[in-house]
Amino acid sequence: MGLGQLASRALFRSTRLASSKPQLLLRRAIVSTPDLHNSGAAAAEAQPEPDLPKRNPVAGARVHFPNPDDVIEVFVDGYPVKIPKGMTVLQACEIAGVDIPRFCYHSRLSIAGNCRMCLVEVEKSPKPVASCAMPALPGKGWSFMKMVGFGMKIKTDTPLAKKAREGVMEFLLMNHPLDCPICDQGGECDLQDQSMAFGSDRGRFTEVKRSVVDKNLGPLVKTVMTRCIQCTRCVRFATEVAGVQDLGMLGRGSGEEIGTYVEKLMTSELSGNVIDICPVGALTSKPFAFKARNWELKGTESIDVTDAVGSNIRIDSRGPEVMRIVPRLNEDINEEWISDKTRFFYDGLKRQRLNDPMIRGADGRFKTVSWRDALAVVAEVIHQVKPEEIVGVAGKLSDAESMMALKDFLNTMGSNNIWCEGNGPNPNADLRSGYIMNTSINGLEKADVFLLVEAAMVNARIRKTVRATSAKVGYVGPPADFNYDHEHLGTGPETLTELSEGRHPFYSALSNAKNPAIIVGAGIFGRNDKDAIFSVVEKIAKNINAVRPDWNGLNVLLLNAAQAAALDLGLVPQSEKSIENAKFLYLMGADDENLDKLPNDAFVVYQGHHGDRGVYRANVILPASAFSEKEGTYANTEGCAQTTVPAVPTVGDARDDWKIIRALSEVAGVRLPYDSLSAIRSRISTVAPNLLNADEREAAAFSTSSLRPEVKEKMDNSAPFGTAVENFYMTDSITRASKIMAQCSASLSKK
Amino acid sequence: MASTMKYVRVPPNSASLAEARQRVFEFFKTACRSIPSIMEIYTLDDVTSPSQLRSVISSEIRKNAHITNPKMDQLQRIEPDVIDMLLFKGTEELCNIVEHSKQRHHILGQYVLNREDRTHDIGNKDQGASDFLKSFYKSNY
């Protein structure tokens, strides 16, 4: 948090003002009286006094003025600042560069105003005001002193404000247990930081402290409710952002407890975020309990790959181990939240890791060999096989560089049978708008009607829009549990036909919408009638005018981190029947591919980091590095390319994916032309340059509605849509190896 | 706790190379005997096994195997002295580990992870290999 800065700033400002105070007081005493009677002089005096330095907003934030006419000017510690109407005093102070201490206020949750730590003094107010709740008013009108254009005068560092903070801190600490040595939040605790910065040096409490019984919220959130200061951030988060009204405040006064009252576990996928939100150590991470202190950890900014959202995370590691995963702020993609799977799957990175190359001997058992031998064997086999019998499958967690290398290698060997898991046997990678989320994740906030076709994630954003603007949501697919009001329109493709022909009652809502959004889930890719379904969806989109130059509402929600990049790079197989005719299969981390049709004498090479399903059929195992150990580019479902950064060293003898393929190509005699990461990135730039503009989202240029050819197939109306994700907690090789995910799926899955 | 290492009391001079050699073997045995308690202290059960730790210890000792030439010089005590010094450092390290003065990630990084494999054959198979391939065979970085 910025509270270390806050403390230093508070100290700095108090010393600075202490030195200049007599001068200011003197000036104010002289200036105020003529000011009151002379509004012209007031306007002239409104310029900042020369001894006050220019203030920057807290954390470099920018102010957005939705309506340029509605601008108020208020004074924060004598410094005038312009704010849009409707902002609170606390936000005005933030723009002025003053960070006010708070516990219950959070910028993404509703205002509670119950901690009282944000008290500041406002001139002409009898008592200090809670700045998080008080709107910044343009001026108080007193009839006999015409103060036209005089803003509210906010003072944050007067003795009254300081006394208020000390008092509030004393009250908070009265019932707070002396748990700092055993509390996980020590070192990153708001209460600790703010008591050092704003609290008094001694307490006066001599009675007995109260204690509260701990609540069981599941295998992820550890609760020590004695430490709770009843700020209600978790309650507001659960009701507003997560949509489950699990938590509530029970009782009154000093007997208040936060809990679920009924013995209910927090089953929401965003339940881990209450750990970040809680300012004290009441709600902490159960898998991370007692494992490390935050100053021992090295934070590395990286990207999450367990799903296609590409949430920004910070991997905290100590030595060679990943200790925990914490979200990073990214307004466009994940705001400040990450799902439970992202937060807690890191212990799967330590189990079942492949660390040596292995070859299956004649008796069926694996034998550890050196890299030389393993690559020599693979190169030998690949030359004995005909080009069209070579097949490559990229896995869910593959980064763009390795997929580029695999495609180049297979193409130089003469084969084009390569695809990415999850894209189905016949993906259509011609038009980018056909497989990414065209309204970006951020843009979903502007939509007012949604039509979801078998999609299950990105719910938090949709929920935010539904809450803010009461957007309507229609859902076609198997009965599912959403946290916002939705209409279940049907379960199969026939509902889509009804919608496209305008017969369905929901169609009127869709056609009246200004910014309709249609989200198609990627489970559709696996169906045989995929093209037909897409053409029907596009017809709906055309009828409701969802695709316009300024707004493209037809979206595809991908499931895996590697799908978007794979389609950008053109990993499209030549024939759908490649598995049946394969004699050489190269699995690059692909564990969920259906290998039933593979012939028994096919030679399978598995290159990955976990010994998951892929190794059971493999003949040669090449150990690769996981996403936390390599620098890779991933494109998320909206097409934004992001890179991971290595946080921990690779395990054992593993190598980076693209390096293995490059070495294999050299041993096989068809050396690929790149030797370093920058070289392979320049190769990517010739194929898909958007993957190199990291953190930028490039919208699709053409829309599929007008350019796709007519489809002659009929939809398979008898097959209703199924769920693409059966078990949310165990979707890929890392999450399946994780003990925490196993606990979650056993206790928290909504069955 | 387990500073019951004999070395802290013994005079630092070995009489001859044979005695130093004896001392090395005794050190190795002491280290191997303390492996179970090390595995328990740092909970290394799921990352390594006692036999792997034994081979790690032996490889560390073998790293200094070249200091055994029984060259006689003026001061005949020089060679065993070096071995004594190395033994002392080894004992110190072992004491630190056994007393829990280190932490898990130290043990993991120094003794468990990223050990070079025995299966690397030193060979004549590298003519015609590019620099990339040579450094690929050696390590990931």
PDB file of N, CA, C and O in Angstrom, chain A residues 385-439:
ATOM      1  N   VAL A 385      10.115 -40.695 -40.582  1.00  0.00           N
ATOM      2  CA  VAL A 385       8.659 -40.619 -40.744  1.00  0.00           C
ATOM      3  C   VAL A 385       8.350 -39.713 -41.922  1.00  0.00           C
ATOM      4  O   VAL A 385       9.059 -38.765 -42.188  1.00  0.00           O
ATOM      5  N   LYS A 386       7.249 -40.007 -42.617  1.00  0.00           N
ATOM      6  CA  LYS A 386       6.884 -39.158 -43.743  1.00  0.00           C
ATOM      7  C   LYS A 386       6.384 -37.815 -43.244  1.00  0.00           C
ATOM      8  O   LYS A 386       5.778 -37.736 -42.189  1.00  0.00           O
ATOM      9  N   PRO A 387       6.556 -36.745 -44.015  1.00  0.00           N
ATOM     10  CA  PRO A 387       6.179 -35.414 -43.524  1.00  0.00           C
ATOM     11  C   PRO A 387       4.723 -35.293 -43.120  1.00  0.00           C
ATOM     12  O   PRO A 387       4.414 -34.655 -42.132  1.00  0.00           O
ATOM     13  N   GLU A 388       3.816 -35.942 -43.847  1.00  0.00           N
ATOM     14  CA  GLU A 388       2.414 -35.704 -43.472  1.00  0.00           C
ATOM     15  C   GLU A 388       2.005 -36.520 -42.262  1.00  0.00           C
ATOM     16  O   GLU A 388       0.880 -36.426 -41.804  1.00  0.00           O
ATOM     17  N   GLU A 389       2.926 -37.345 -41.762  1.00  0.00           N
ATOM     18  CA  GLU A 389       2.575 -38.099 -40.572  1.00  0.00           C
ATOM     19  C   GLU A 389       3.121 -37.457 -39.312  1.00  0.00           C
ATOM     20  O   GLU A 389       3.032 -38.033 -38.228  1.00  0.00           O
ATOM     21  N   ILE A 390       3.699 -36.276 -39.454  1.00  0.00           N
ATOM     22  CA  ILE A 390       4.225 -35.566 -38.281  1.00  0.00           C
ATOM     23  C   ILE A 390       3.145 -34.615 -37.791  1.00  0.00           C
ATOM     24  O   ILE A 390       2.582 -33.849 -38.572  1.00  0.00           O
ATOM     25  N   VAL A 391       2.839 -34.689 -36.524  1.00  0.00           N
ATOM     26  CA  VAL A 391       1.782 -33.850 -35.963  1.00  0.00           C
ATOM     27  C   VAL A 391       2.316 -33.138 -34.734  1.00  0.00           C
ATOM     28  O   VAL A 391       3.041 -33.741 -33.953  1.00  0.00           O
ATOM     29  N   GLY A 392       1.969 -31.879 -34.575  1.00  0.00           N
ATOM     30  CA  GLY A 392       2.371 -31.150 -33.379  1.00  0.00           C
ATOM     31  C   GLY A 392       1.157 -30.536 -32.702  1.00  0.00           C
ATOM     32  O   GLY A 392       0.280 -30.005 -33.360  1.00  0.00           O
ATOM     33  N   VAL A 393       1.112 -30.618 -31.394  1.00  0.00           N
ATOM     34  CA  VAL A 393      -0.003 -30.019 -30.653  1.00  0.00           C
ATOM     35  C   VAL A 393       0.595 -29.106 -29.593  1.00  0.00           C
ATOM     36  O   VAL A 393       1.397 -29.545 -28.776  1.00  0.00           O
ATOM     37  N   ALA A 394       0.203 -27.846 -29.607  1.00  0.00           N
ATOM     38  CA  ALA A 394       0.671 -26.920 -28.582  1.00  0.00           C
ATOM     39  C   ALA A 394      -0.308 -26.943 -27.420  1.00  0.00           C
ATOM     40  O   ALA A 394      -1.498 -27.070 -27.605  1.00  0.00           O
ATOM     41  N   GLY A 395       0.214 -26.817 -26.212  1.00  0.00           N
ATOM     42  CA  GLY A 395      -0.625 -26.965 -25.038  1.00  0.00           C
ATOM     43  C   GLY A 395      -1.296 -25.671 -24.634  1.00  0.00           C
ATOM     44  O   GLY A 395      -1.140 -24.630 -25.250  1.00  0.00           O
ATOM     45  N   LYS A 396      -2.031 -25.779 -23.528  1.00  0.00           N
ATOM     46  CA  LYS A 396      -2.811 -24.638 -23.068  1.00  0.00           C
ATOM     47  C   LYS A 396      -1.950 -23.539 -22.531  1.00  0.00           C
ATOM     48  O   LYS A 396      -2.365 -22.398 -22.437  1.00  0.00           O
ATOM     49  N   LEU A 397      -0.786 -23.894 -22.018  1.00  0.00           N
ATOM     50  CA  LEU A 397       0.021 -22.900 -21.330  1.00  0.00           C
ATOM     51  C   LEU A 397       1.220 -22.490 -22.164  1.00  0.00           C
ATOM     52  O   LEU A 397       2.184 -21.969 -21.636  1.00  0.00           O
ATOM     53  N   SER A 398       1.187 -22.731 -23.454  1.00  0.00           N
ATOM     54  CA  SER A 398       2.359 -22.433 -24.272  1.00  0.00           C
ATOM     55  C   SER A 398       2.415 -20.958 -24.589  1.00  0.00           C
ATOM     56  O   SER A 398       1.402 -20.342 -24.889  1.00  0.00           O
ATOM     57  N   ASP A 399       3.619 -20.428 -24.591  1.00  0.00           N
ATOM     58  CA  ASP A 399       3.745 -19.017 -24.936  1.00  0.00           C
ATOM     59  C   ASP A 399       3.968 -18.860 -26.436  1.00  0.00           C
ATOM     60  O   ASP A 399       4.226 -19.821 -27.149  1.00  0.00           O
ATOM     61  N   ALA A 400       3.879 -17.640 -26.903  1.00  0.00           N
ATOM     62  CA  ALA A 400       3.891 -17.403 -28.341  1.00  0.00           C
ATOM     63  C   ALA A 400       5.226 -17.796 -28.956  1.00  0.00           C
ATOM     64  O   ALA A 400       5.277 -18.296 -30.083  1.00  0.00           O
ATOM     65  N   GLU A 401       6.324 -17.566 -28.234  1.00  0.00           N
ATOM     66  CA  GLU A 401       7.631 -17.883 -28.813  1.00  0.00           C
ATOM     67  C   GLU A 401       7.764 -19.371 -29.087  1.00  0.00           C
ATOM     68  O   GLU A 401       8.233 -19.801 -30.137  1.00  0.00           O
ATOM     69  N   SER A 402       7.328 -20.198 -28.140  1.00  0.00           N
ATOM     70  CA  SER A 402       7.491 -21.631 -28.353  1.00  0.00           C
ATOM     71  C   SER A 402       6.552 -22.120 -29.446  1.00  0.00           C
ATOM     72  O   SER A 402       6.902 -23.024 -30.207  1.00  0.00           O
ATOM     73  N   MET A 403       5.366 -21.524 -29.537  1.00  0.00           N
ATOM     74  CA  MET A 403       4.460 -21.971 -30.601  1.00  0.00           C
ATOM     75  C   MET A 403       5.010 -21.568 -31.964  1.00  0.00           C
ATOM     76  O   MET A 403       4.873 -22.312 -32.947  1.00  0.00           O
ATOM     77  N   MET A 404       5.644 -20.417 -32.033  1.00  0.00           N
ATOM     78  CA  MET A 404       6.268 -19.987 -33.279  1.00  0.00           C
ATOM     79  C   MET A 404       7.370 -20.945 -33.663  1.00  0.00           C
ATOM     80  O   MET A 404       7.475 -21.368 -34.825  1.00  0.00           O
ATOM     81  N   ALA A 405       8.179 -21.338 -32.679  1.00  0.00           N
ATOM     82  CA  ALA A 405       9.285 -22.251 -32.971  1.00  0.00           C
ATOM     83  C   ALA A 405       8.761 -23.601 -33.422  1.00  0.00           C
ATOM     84  O   ALA A 405       9.280 -24.194 -34.372  1.00  0.00           O
ATOM     85  N   LEU A 406       7.701 -24.075 -32.761  1.00  0.00           N
ATOM     86  CA  LEU A 406       7.160 -25.386 -33.130  1.00  0.00           C
ATOM     87  C   LEU A 406       6.604 -25.354 -34.546  1.00  0.00           C
ATOM     88  O   LEU A 406       6.820 -26.267 -35.346  1.00  0.00           O
ATOM     89  N   LYS A 407       5.906 -24.290 -34.849  1.00  0.00           N
ATOM     90  CA  LYS A 407       5.333 -24.208 -36.192  1.00  0.00           C
ATOM     91  C   LYS A 407       6.419 -24.131 -37.251  1.00  0.00           C
ATOM     92  O   LYS A 407       6.348 -24.791 -38.290  1.00  0.00           O
ATOM     93  N   ASP A 408       7.445 -23.319 -36.964  1.00  0.00           N
ATOM     94  CA  ASP A 408       8.540 -23.221 -37.936  1.00  0.00           C
ATOM     95  C   ASP A 408       9.216 -24.556 -38.119  1.00  0.00           C
ATOM     96  O   ASP A 408       9.521 -24.969 -39.243  1.00  0.00           O
ATOM     97  N   PHE A 409       9.444 -25.252 -37.019  1.00  0.00           N
ATOM     98  CA  PHE A 409      10.134 -26.525 -37.102  1.00  0.00           C
ATOM     99  C   PHE A 409       9.317 -27.518 -37.905  1.00  0.00           C
ATOM    100  O   PHE A 409       9.825 -28.201 -38.809  1.00  0.00           O
ATOM    101  N   LEU A 410       8.036 -27.613 -37.597  1.00  0.00           N
ATOM    102  CA  LEU A 410       7.217 -28.573 -38.311  1.00  0.00           C
ATOM    103  C   LEU A 410       7.093 -28.205 -39.783  1.00  0.00           C
ATOM    104  O   LEU A 410       7.059 -29.073 -40.654  1.00  0.00           O
ATOM    105  N   ASN A 411       7.038 -26.913 -40.045  1.00  0.00           N
ATOM    106  CA  ASN A 411       6.944 -26.520 -41.447  1.00  0.00           C
ATOM    107  C   ASN A 411       8.214 -26.844 -42.202  1.00  0.00           C
ATOM    108  O   ASN A 411       8.165 -27.257 -43.362  1.00  0.00           O
ATOM    109  N   THR A 412       9.375 -26.652 -41.563  1.00  0.00           N
ATOM    110  CA  THR A 412      10.608 -26.998 -42.268  1.00  0.00           C
ATOM    111  C   THR A 412      10.721 -28.503 -42.452  1.00  0.00           C
ATOM    112  O   THR A 412      11.355 -28.965 -43.398  1.00  0.00           O
ATOM    113  N   MET A 413      10.104 -29.275 -41.559  1.00  0.00           N
ATOM    114  CA  MET A 413      10.114 -30.723 -41.777  1.00  0.00           C
ATOM    115  C   MET A 413       9.074 -31.129 -42.810  1.00  0.00           C
ATOM    116  O   MET A 413       9.002 -32.298 -43.171  1.00  0.00           O
ATOM    117  N   GLY A 414       8.250 -30.208 -43.235  1.00  0.00           N
ATOM    118  CA  GLY A 414       7.326 -30.525 -44.306  1.00  0.00           C
ATOM    119  C   GLY A 414       5.905 -30.801 -43.869  1.00  0.00           C
ATOM    120  O   GLY A 414       5.071 -31.209 -44.661  1.00  0.00           O
ATOM    121  N   SER A 415       5.601 -30.533 -42.613  1.00  0.00           N
ATOM    122  CA  SER A 415       4.260 -30.872 -42.159  1.00  0.00           C
ATOM    123  C   SER A 415       3.551 -29.615 -41.689  1.00  0.00           C
ATOM    124  O   SER A 415       4.162 -28.706 -41.151  1.00  0.00           O
ATOM    125  N   ASN A 416       2.248 -29.568 -41.880  1.00  0.00           N
ATOM    126  CA  ASN A 416       1.512 -28.422 -41.360  1.00  0.00           C
ATOM    127  C   ASN A 416       0.415 -28.865 -40.397  1.00  0.00           C
ATOM    128  O   ASN A 416      -0.576 -28.200 -40.209  1.00  0.00           O
ATOM    129  N   ASN A 417       0.606 -30.029 -39.800  1.00  0.00           N
ATOM    130  CA  ASN A 417      -0.427 -30.523 -38.894  1.00  0.00           C
ATOM    131  C   ASN A 417      -0.112 -30.047 -37.492  1.00  0.00           C
ATOM    132  O   ASN A 417       0.446 -30.777 -36.680  1.00  0.00           O
ATOM    133  N   ILE A 418      -0.457 -28.813 -37.234  1.00  0.00           N
ATOM    134  CA  ILE A 418      -0.170 -28.300 -35.899  1.00  0.00           C
ATOM    135  C   ILE A 418      -1.352 -27.475 -35.443  1.00  0.00           C
ATOM    136  O   ILE A 418      -1.912 -26.715 -36.208  1.00  0.00           O
ATOM    137  N   TRP A 419      -1.761 -27.650 -34.217  1.00  0.00           N
ATOM    138  CA  TRP A 419      -2.826 -26.823 -33.679  1.00  0.00           C
ATOM    139  C   TRP A 419      -2.621 -26.670 -32.183  1.00  0.00           C
ATOM    140  O   TRP A 419      -1.766 -27.316 -31.594  1.00  0.00           O
ATOM    141  N   CYS A 420      -3.463 -25.845 -31.626  1.00  0.00           N
ATOM    142  CA  CYS A 420      -3.380 -25.611 -30.186  1.00  0.00           C
ATOM    143  C   CYS A 420      -4.553 -26.298 -29.533  1.00  0.00           C
ATOM    144  O   CYS A 420      -5.641 -26.335 -30.075  1.00  0.00           O
ATOM    145  N   GLU A 421      -4.318 -26.829 -28.348  1.00  0.00           N
ATOM    146  CA  GLU A 421      -5.399 -27.473 -27.595  1.00  0.00           C
ATOM    147  C   GLU A 421      -6.532 -26.513 -27.369  1.00  0.00           C
ATOM    148  O   GLU A 421      -6.317 -25.386 -27.001  1.00  0.00           O
ATOM    149  N   GLY A 422      -7.710 -26.988 -27.510  1.00  0.00           N
ATOM    150  CA  GLY A 422      -8.842 -26.129 -27.184  1.00  0.00           C
ATOM    151  C   GLY A 422      -9.358 -25.369 -28.373  1.00  0.00           C
ATOM    152  O   GLY A 422     -10.435 -24.790 -28.315  1.00  0.00           O
ATOM    153  N   ASN A 423      -8.611 -25.366 -29.455  1.00  0.00           N
ATOM    154  CA  ASN A 423      -9.109 -24.646 -30.624  1.00  0.00           C
ATOM    155  C   ASN A 423      -9.915 -25.518 -31.529  1.00  0.00           C
ATOM    156  O   ASN A 423     -10.407 -25.081 -32.552  1.00  0.00           O
ATOM    157  N   GLY A 424     -10.008 -26.783 -31.191  1.00  0.00           N
ATOM    158  CA  GLY A 424     -10.835 -27.636 -32.026  1.00  0.00           C
ATOM    159  C   GLY A 424     -10.057 -28.108 -33.242  1.00  0.00           C
ATOM    160  O   GLY A 424      -8.972 -27.631 -33.554  1.00  0.00           O
ATOM    161  N   PRO A 425     -10.613 -29.041 -33.940  1.00  0.00           N
ATOM    162  CA  PRO A 425      -9.886 -29.638 -35.054  1.00  0.00           C
ATOM    163  C   PRO A 425      -9.790 -28.725 -36.271  1.00  0.00           C
ATOM    164  O   PRO A 425      -8.926 -28.905 -37.105  1.00  0.00           O
ATOM    165  N   ASN A 426     -10.658 -27.759 -36.352  1.00  0.00           N
ATOM    166  CA  ASN A 426     -10.621 -26.979 -37.575  1.00  0.00           C
ATOM    167  C   ASN A 426     -10.849 -25.515 -37.273  1.00  0.00           C
ATOM    168  O   ASN A 426     -11.883 -24.964 -37.596  1.00  0.00           O
ATOM    169  N   PRO A 427      -9.891 -24.865 -36.649  1.00  0.00           N
ATOM    170  CA  PRO A 427     -10.155 -23.483 -36.266  1.00  0.00           C
ATOM    171  C   PRO A 427     -10.097 -22.558 -37.468  1.00  0.00           C
ATOM    172  O   PRO A 427      -9.459 -22.848 -38.462  1.00  0.00           O
ATOM    173  N   ASN A 428     -10.756 -21.452 -37.338  1.00  0.00           N
ATOM    174  CA  ASN A 428     -10.817 -20.487 -38.410  1.00  0.00           C
ATOM    175  C   ASN A 428     -10.020 -19.287 -37.976  1.00  0.00           C
ATOM    176  O   ASN A 428     -10.485 -18.456 -37.215  1.00  0.00           O
ATOM    177  N   ALA A 429      -8.794 -19.222 -38.451  1.00  0.00           N
ATOM    178  CA  ALA A 429      -7.924 -18.166 -37.936  1.00  0.00           C
ATOM    179  C   ALA A 429      -7.759 -17.036 -38.916  1.00  0.00           C
ATOM    180  O   ALA A 429      -6.839 -16.250 -38.814  1.00  0.00           O
ATOM    181  N   ASP A 430      -8.650 -16.960 -39.910  1.00  0.00           N
ATOM    182  CA  ASP A 430      -8.422 -15.938 -40.930  1.00  0.00           C
ATOM    183  C   ASP A 430      -8.667 -14.553 -40.411  1.00  0.00           C
ATOM    184  O   ASP A 430      -7.882 -13.643 -40.641  1.00  0.00           O
ATOM    185  N   LEU A 431      -9.777 -14.389 -39.744  1.00  0.00           N
ATOM    186  CA  LEU A 431     -10.124 -13.039 -39.311  1.00  0.00           C
ATOM    187  C   LEU A 431     -10.016 -12.977 -37.812  1.00  0.00           C
ATOM    188  O   LEU A 431     -10.617 -13.753 -37.106  1.00  0.00           O
ATOM    189  N   ARG A 432      -9.236 -12.035 -37.349  1.00  0.00           N
ATOM    190  CA  ARG A 432      -8.956 -11.961 -35.931  1.00  0.00           C
ATOM    191  C   ARG A 432     -10.210 -11.718 -35.113  1.00  0.00           C
ATOM    192  O   ARG A 432     -10.344 -12.172 -34.002  1.00  0.00           O
ATOM    193  N   SER A 433     -11.157 -11.010 -35.728  1.00  0.00           N
ATOM    194  CA  SER A 433     -12.335 -10.708 -34.928  1.00  0.00           C
ATOM    195  C   SER A 433     -13.161 -11.935 -34.681  1.00  0.00           C
ATOM    196  O   SER A 433     -14.106 -11.903 -33.926  1.00  0.00           O
ATOM    197  N   GLY A 434     -12.824 -13.023 -35.331  1.00  0.00           N
ATOM    198  CA  GLY A 434     -13.602 -14.230 -35.120  1.00  0.00           C
ATOM    199  C   GLY A 434     -13.194 -15.012 -33.901  1.00  0.00           C
ATOM    200  O   GLY A 434     -13.826 -15.990 -33.557  1.00  0.00           O
ATOM    201  N   TYR A 435     -12.135 -14.616 -33.242  1.00  0.00           N
ATOM    202  CA  TYR A 435     -11.767 -15.406 -32.082  1.00  0.00           C
ATOM    203  C   TYR A 435     -11.294 -14.580 -30.906  1.00  0.00           C
ATOM    204  O   TYR A 435     -10.756 -15.120 -29.961  1.00  0.00           O
ATOM    205  N   ILE A 436     -11.445 -13.284 -30.928  1.00  0.00           N
ATOM    206  CA  ILE A 436     -11.079 -12.548 -29.718  1.00  0.00           C
ATOM    207  C   ILE A 436     -12.294 -11.801 -29.202  1.00  0.00           C
ATOM    208  O   ILE A 436     -13.319 -11.728 -29.849  1.00  0.00           O
ATOM    209  N   MET A 437     -12.114 -11.265 -28.024  1.00  0.00           N
ATOM    210  CA  MET A 437     -13.180 -10.496 -27.423  1.00  0.00           C
ATOM    211  C   MET A 437     -13.070  -9.089 -27.979  1.00  0.00           C
ATOM    212  O   MET A 437     -12.187  -8.333 -27.603  1.00  0.00           O
ATOM    213  N   ASN A 438     -13.961  -8.772 -28.897  1.00  0.00           N
ATOM    214  CA  ASN A 438     -13.779  -7.538 -29.640  1.00  0.00           C
ATOM    215  C   ASN A 438     -14.045  -6.285 -28.835  1.00  0.00           C
ATOM    216  O   ASN A 438     -13.310  -5.315 -28.941  1.00  0.00           O
ATOM    217  N   THR A 439     -15.129  -6.317 -28.062  1.00  0.00           N
ATOM    218  CA  THR A 439     -15.198  -5.243 -27.073  1.00  0.00           C
ATOM    219  C   THR A 439     -14.182  -5.696 -26.058  1.00  0.00           C
ATOM    220  O   THR A 439     -14.217  -6.805 -25.612  1.00  0.00           O
TER     221      THR A 439
END
